[in-house]
CSV table of N, CA and C in Angstrom, one decimal:
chain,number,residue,atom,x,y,z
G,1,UNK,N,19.1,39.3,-5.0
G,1,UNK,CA,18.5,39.4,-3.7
G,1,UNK,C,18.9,38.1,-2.9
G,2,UNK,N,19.6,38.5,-1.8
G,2,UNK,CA,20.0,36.9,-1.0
G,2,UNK,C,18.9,36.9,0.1
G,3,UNK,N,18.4,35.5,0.2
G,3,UNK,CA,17.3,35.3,0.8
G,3,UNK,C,17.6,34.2,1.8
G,4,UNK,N,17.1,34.0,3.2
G,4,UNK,CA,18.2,32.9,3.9
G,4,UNK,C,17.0,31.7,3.3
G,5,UNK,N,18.1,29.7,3.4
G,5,UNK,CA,17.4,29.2,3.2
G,5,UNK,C,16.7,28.9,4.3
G,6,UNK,N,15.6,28.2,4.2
G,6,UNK,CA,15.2,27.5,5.5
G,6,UNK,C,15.3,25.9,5.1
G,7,UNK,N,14.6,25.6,3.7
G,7,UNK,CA,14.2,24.2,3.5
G,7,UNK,C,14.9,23.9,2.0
G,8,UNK,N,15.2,22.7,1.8
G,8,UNK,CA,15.7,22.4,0.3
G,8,UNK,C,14.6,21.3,0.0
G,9,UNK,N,14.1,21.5,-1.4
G,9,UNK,CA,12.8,20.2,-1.9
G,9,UNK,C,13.5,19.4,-3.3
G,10,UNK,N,13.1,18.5,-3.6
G,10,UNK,CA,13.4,18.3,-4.9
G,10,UNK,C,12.6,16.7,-5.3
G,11,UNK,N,12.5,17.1,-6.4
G,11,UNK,CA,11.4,15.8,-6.7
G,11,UNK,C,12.7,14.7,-7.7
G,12,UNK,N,13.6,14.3,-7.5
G,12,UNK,CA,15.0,13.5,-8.0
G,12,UNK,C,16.1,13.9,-6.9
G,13,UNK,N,16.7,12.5,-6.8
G,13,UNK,CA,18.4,12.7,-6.5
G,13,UNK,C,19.1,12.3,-7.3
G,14,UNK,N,20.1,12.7,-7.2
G,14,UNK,CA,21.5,12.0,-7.8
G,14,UNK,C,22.0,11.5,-6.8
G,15,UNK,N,22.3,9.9,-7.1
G,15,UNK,CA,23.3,9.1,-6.3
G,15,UNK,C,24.7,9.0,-6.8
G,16,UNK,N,26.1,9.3,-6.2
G,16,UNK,CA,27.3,8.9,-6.9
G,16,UNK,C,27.9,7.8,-5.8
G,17,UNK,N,28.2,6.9,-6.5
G,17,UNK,CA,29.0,6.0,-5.8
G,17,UNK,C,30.7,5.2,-6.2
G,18,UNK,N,31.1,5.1,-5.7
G,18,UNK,CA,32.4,4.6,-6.3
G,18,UNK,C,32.5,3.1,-5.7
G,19,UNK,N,32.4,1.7,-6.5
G,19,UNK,CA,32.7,0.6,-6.2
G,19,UNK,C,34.0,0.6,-5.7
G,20,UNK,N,34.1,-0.2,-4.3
G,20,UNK,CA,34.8,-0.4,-3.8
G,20,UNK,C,36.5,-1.7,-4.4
G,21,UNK,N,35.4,-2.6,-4.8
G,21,UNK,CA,36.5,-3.4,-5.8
G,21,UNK,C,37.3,-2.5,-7.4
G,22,UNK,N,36.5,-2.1,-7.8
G,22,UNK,CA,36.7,-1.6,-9.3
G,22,UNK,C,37.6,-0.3,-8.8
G,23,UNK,N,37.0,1.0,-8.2
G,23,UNK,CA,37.3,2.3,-7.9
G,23,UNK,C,36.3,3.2,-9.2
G,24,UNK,N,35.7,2.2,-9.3
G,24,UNK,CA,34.7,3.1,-10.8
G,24,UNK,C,33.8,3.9,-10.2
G,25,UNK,N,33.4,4.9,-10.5
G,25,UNK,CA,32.5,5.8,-10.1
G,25,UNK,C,31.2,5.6,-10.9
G,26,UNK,N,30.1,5.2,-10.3
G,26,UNK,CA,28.5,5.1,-10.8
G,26,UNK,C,27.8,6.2,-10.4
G,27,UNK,N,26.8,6.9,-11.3
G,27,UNK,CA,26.0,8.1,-11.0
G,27,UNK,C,24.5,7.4,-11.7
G,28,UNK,N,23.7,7.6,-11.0
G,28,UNK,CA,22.4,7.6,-10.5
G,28,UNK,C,21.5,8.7,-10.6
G,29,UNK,N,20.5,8.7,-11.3
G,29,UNK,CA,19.3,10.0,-11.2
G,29,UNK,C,18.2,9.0,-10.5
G,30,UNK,N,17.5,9.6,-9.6
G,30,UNK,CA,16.7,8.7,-9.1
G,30,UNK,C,15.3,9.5,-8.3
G,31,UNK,N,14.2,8.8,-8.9
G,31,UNK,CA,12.7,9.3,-8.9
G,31,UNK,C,12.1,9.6,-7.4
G,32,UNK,N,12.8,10.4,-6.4
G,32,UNK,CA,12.8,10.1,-5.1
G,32,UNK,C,12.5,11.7,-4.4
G,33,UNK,N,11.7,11.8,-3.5
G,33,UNK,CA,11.5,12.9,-3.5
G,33,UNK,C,12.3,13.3,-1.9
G,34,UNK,N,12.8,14.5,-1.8
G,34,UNK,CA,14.3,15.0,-1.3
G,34,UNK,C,13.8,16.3,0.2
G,35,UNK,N,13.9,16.4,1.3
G,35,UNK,CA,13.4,17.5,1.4
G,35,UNK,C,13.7,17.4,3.5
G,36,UNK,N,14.4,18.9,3.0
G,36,UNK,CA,15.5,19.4,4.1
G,36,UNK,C,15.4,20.4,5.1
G,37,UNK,N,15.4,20.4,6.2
G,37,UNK,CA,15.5,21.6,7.3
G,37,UNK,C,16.5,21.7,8.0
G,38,UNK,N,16.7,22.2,8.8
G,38,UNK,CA,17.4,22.5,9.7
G,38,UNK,C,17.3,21.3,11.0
G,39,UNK,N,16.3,20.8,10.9
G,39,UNK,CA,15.8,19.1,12.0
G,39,UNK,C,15.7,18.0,11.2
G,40,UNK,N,16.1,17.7,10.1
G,40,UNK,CA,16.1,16.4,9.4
G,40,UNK,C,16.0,16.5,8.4
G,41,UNK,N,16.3,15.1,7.8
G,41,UNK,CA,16.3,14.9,5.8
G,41,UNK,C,15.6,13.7,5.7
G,42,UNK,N,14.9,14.1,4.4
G,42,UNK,CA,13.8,13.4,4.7
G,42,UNK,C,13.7,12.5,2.9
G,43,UNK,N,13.8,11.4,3.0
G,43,UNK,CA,13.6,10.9,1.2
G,43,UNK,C,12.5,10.0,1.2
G,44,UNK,N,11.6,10.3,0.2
G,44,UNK,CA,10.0,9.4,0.1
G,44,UNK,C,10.2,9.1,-1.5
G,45,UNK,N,9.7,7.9,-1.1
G,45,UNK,CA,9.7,6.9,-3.1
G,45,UNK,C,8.5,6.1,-2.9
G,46,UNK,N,8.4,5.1,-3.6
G,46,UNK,CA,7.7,4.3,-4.2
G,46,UNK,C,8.2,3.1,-3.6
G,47,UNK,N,7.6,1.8,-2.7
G,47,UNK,CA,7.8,0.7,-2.7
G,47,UNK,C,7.4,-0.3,-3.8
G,48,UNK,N,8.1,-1.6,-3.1
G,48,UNK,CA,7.5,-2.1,-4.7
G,48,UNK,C,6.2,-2.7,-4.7
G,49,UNK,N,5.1,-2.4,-3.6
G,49,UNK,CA,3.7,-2.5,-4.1
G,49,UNK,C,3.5,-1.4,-4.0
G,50,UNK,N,4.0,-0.6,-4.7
G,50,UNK,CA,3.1,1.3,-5.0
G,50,UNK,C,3.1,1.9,-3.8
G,51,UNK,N,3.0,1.2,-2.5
G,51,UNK,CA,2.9,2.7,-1.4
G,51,UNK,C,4.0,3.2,-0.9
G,52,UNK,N,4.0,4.4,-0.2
G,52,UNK,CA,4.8,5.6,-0.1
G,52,UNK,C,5.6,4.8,0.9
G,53,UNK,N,7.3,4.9,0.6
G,53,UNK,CA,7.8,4.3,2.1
G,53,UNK,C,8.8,5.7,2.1
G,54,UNK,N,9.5,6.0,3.1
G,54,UNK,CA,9.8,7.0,3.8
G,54,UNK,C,11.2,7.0,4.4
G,55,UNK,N,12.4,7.5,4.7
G,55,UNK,CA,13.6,7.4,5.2
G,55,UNK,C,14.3,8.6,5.8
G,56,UNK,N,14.2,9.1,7.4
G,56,UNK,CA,14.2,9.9,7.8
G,56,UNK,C,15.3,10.3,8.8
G,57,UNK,N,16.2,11.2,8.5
G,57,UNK,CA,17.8,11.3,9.3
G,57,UNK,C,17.4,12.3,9.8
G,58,UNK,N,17.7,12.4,11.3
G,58,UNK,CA,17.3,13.5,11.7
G,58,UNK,C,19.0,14.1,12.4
G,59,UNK,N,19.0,16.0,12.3
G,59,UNK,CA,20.2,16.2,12.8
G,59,UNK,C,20.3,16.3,13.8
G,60,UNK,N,21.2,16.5,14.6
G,60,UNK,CA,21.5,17.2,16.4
G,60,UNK,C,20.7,18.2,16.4
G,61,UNK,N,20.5,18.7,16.0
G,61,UNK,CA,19.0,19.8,16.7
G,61,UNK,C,18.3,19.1,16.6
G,62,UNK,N,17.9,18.3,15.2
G,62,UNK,CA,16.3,17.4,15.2
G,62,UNK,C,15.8,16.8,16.5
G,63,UNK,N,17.3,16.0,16.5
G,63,UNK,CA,17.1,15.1,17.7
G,63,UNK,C,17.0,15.7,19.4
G,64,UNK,N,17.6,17.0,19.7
G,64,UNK,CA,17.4,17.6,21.1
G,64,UNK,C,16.0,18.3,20.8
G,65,UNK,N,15.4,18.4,19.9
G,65,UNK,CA,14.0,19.1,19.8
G,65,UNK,C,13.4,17.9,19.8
G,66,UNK,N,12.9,16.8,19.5
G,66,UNK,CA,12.4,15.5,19.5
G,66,UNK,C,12.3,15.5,21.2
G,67,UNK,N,13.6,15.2,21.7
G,67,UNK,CA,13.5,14.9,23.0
G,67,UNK,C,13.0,16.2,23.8
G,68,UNK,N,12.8,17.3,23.4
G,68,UNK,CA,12.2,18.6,24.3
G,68,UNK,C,10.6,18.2,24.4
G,69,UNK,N,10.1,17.5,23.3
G,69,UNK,CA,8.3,17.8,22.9
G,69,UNK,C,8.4,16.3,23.4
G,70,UNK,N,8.8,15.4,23.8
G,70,UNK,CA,8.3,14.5,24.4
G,70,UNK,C,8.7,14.0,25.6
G,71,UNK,N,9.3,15.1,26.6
G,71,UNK,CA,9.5,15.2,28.0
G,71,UNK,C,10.6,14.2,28.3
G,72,UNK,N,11.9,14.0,27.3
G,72,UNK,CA,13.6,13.9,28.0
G,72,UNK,C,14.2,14.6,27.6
G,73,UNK,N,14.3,16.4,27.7
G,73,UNK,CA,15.1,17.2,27.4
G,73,UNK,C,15.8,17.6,28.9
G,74,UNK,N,16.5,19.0,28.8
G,74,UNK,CA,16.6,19.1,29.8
G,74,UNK,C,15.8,20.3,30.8
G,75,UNK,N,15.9,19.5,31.9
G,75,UNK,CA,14.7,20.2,32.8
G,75,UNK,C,15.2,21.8,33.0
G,76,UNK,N,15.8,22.5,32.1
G,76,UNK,CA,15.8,24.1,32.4
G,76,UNK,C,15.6,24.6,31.0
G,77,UNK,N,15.7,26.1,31.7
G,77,UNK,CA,15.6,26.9,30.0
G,77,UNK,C,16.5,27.6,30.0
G,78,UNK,N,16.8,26.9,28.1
G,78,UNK,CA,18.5,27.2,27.5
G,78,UNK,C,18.5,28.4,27.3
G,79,UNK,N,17.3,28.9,26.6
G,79,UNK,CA,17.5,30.7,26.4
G,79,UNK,C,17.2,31.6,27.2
G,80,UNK,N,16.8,31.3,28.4
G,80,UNK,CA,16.8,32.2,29.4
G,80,UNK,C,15.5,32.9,29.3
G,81,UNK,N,14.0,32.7,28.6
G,81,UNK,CA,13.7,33.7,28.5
G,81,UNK,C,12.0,32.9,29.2
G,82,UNK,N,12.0,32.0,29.9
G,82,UNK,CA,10.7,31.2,30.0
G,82,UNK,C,10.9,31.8,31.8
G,83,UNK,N,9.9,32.9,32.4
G,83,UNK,CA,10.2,32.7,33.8
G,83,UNK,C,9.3,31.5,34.7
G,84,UNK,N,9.3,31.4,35.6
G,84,UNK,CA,8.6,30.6,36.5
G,84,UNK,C,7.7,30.7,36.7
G,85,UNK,N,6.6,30.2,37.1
G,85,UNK,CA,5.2,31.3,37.9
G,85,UNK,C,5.4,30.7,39.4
């Protein structure tokens, strides 16, 4: 049954990286919790005094819906379907 996604979660990532001097490739599992929409990506861990710190990329929709809910979007309607009174 194919189902569409909306969101991806995960409680780990994998980081791969390849040092720049060497060309060696390092892989990383890491305790970090992962989680995706269609408006941003979002990674939450552990600081190092225990509280939650947070890291949040938001995409080109995220960011034109950000600026619609806090009044610098653009002043019409894209889908045509909001009339006037």
């Amino acid at each position: 049954m194919d189902q569409e996604l909306f969101e991806i979660t995960a409680d780990t990532v994998t980081i791969e990286v390849t040092d720049a001097a060497t060309g060696k490739l390092y892989r990383r599992e890491l305790p970090i919790d992962y989680y995706e929409n269609a408006n941003f990506l979002r990674l939450s861990g552990e600081n190092m005094d225990g509280s939650v710190s947070q890291l949040v990329f938001l995409s080109a929709r995220g960011i034109e819906r950000v600026k619609d809910i806090t009044g610098k979007g653009p002043d019409h309607d894209r889908c045509g379907t909001h009339g006037h009174e």
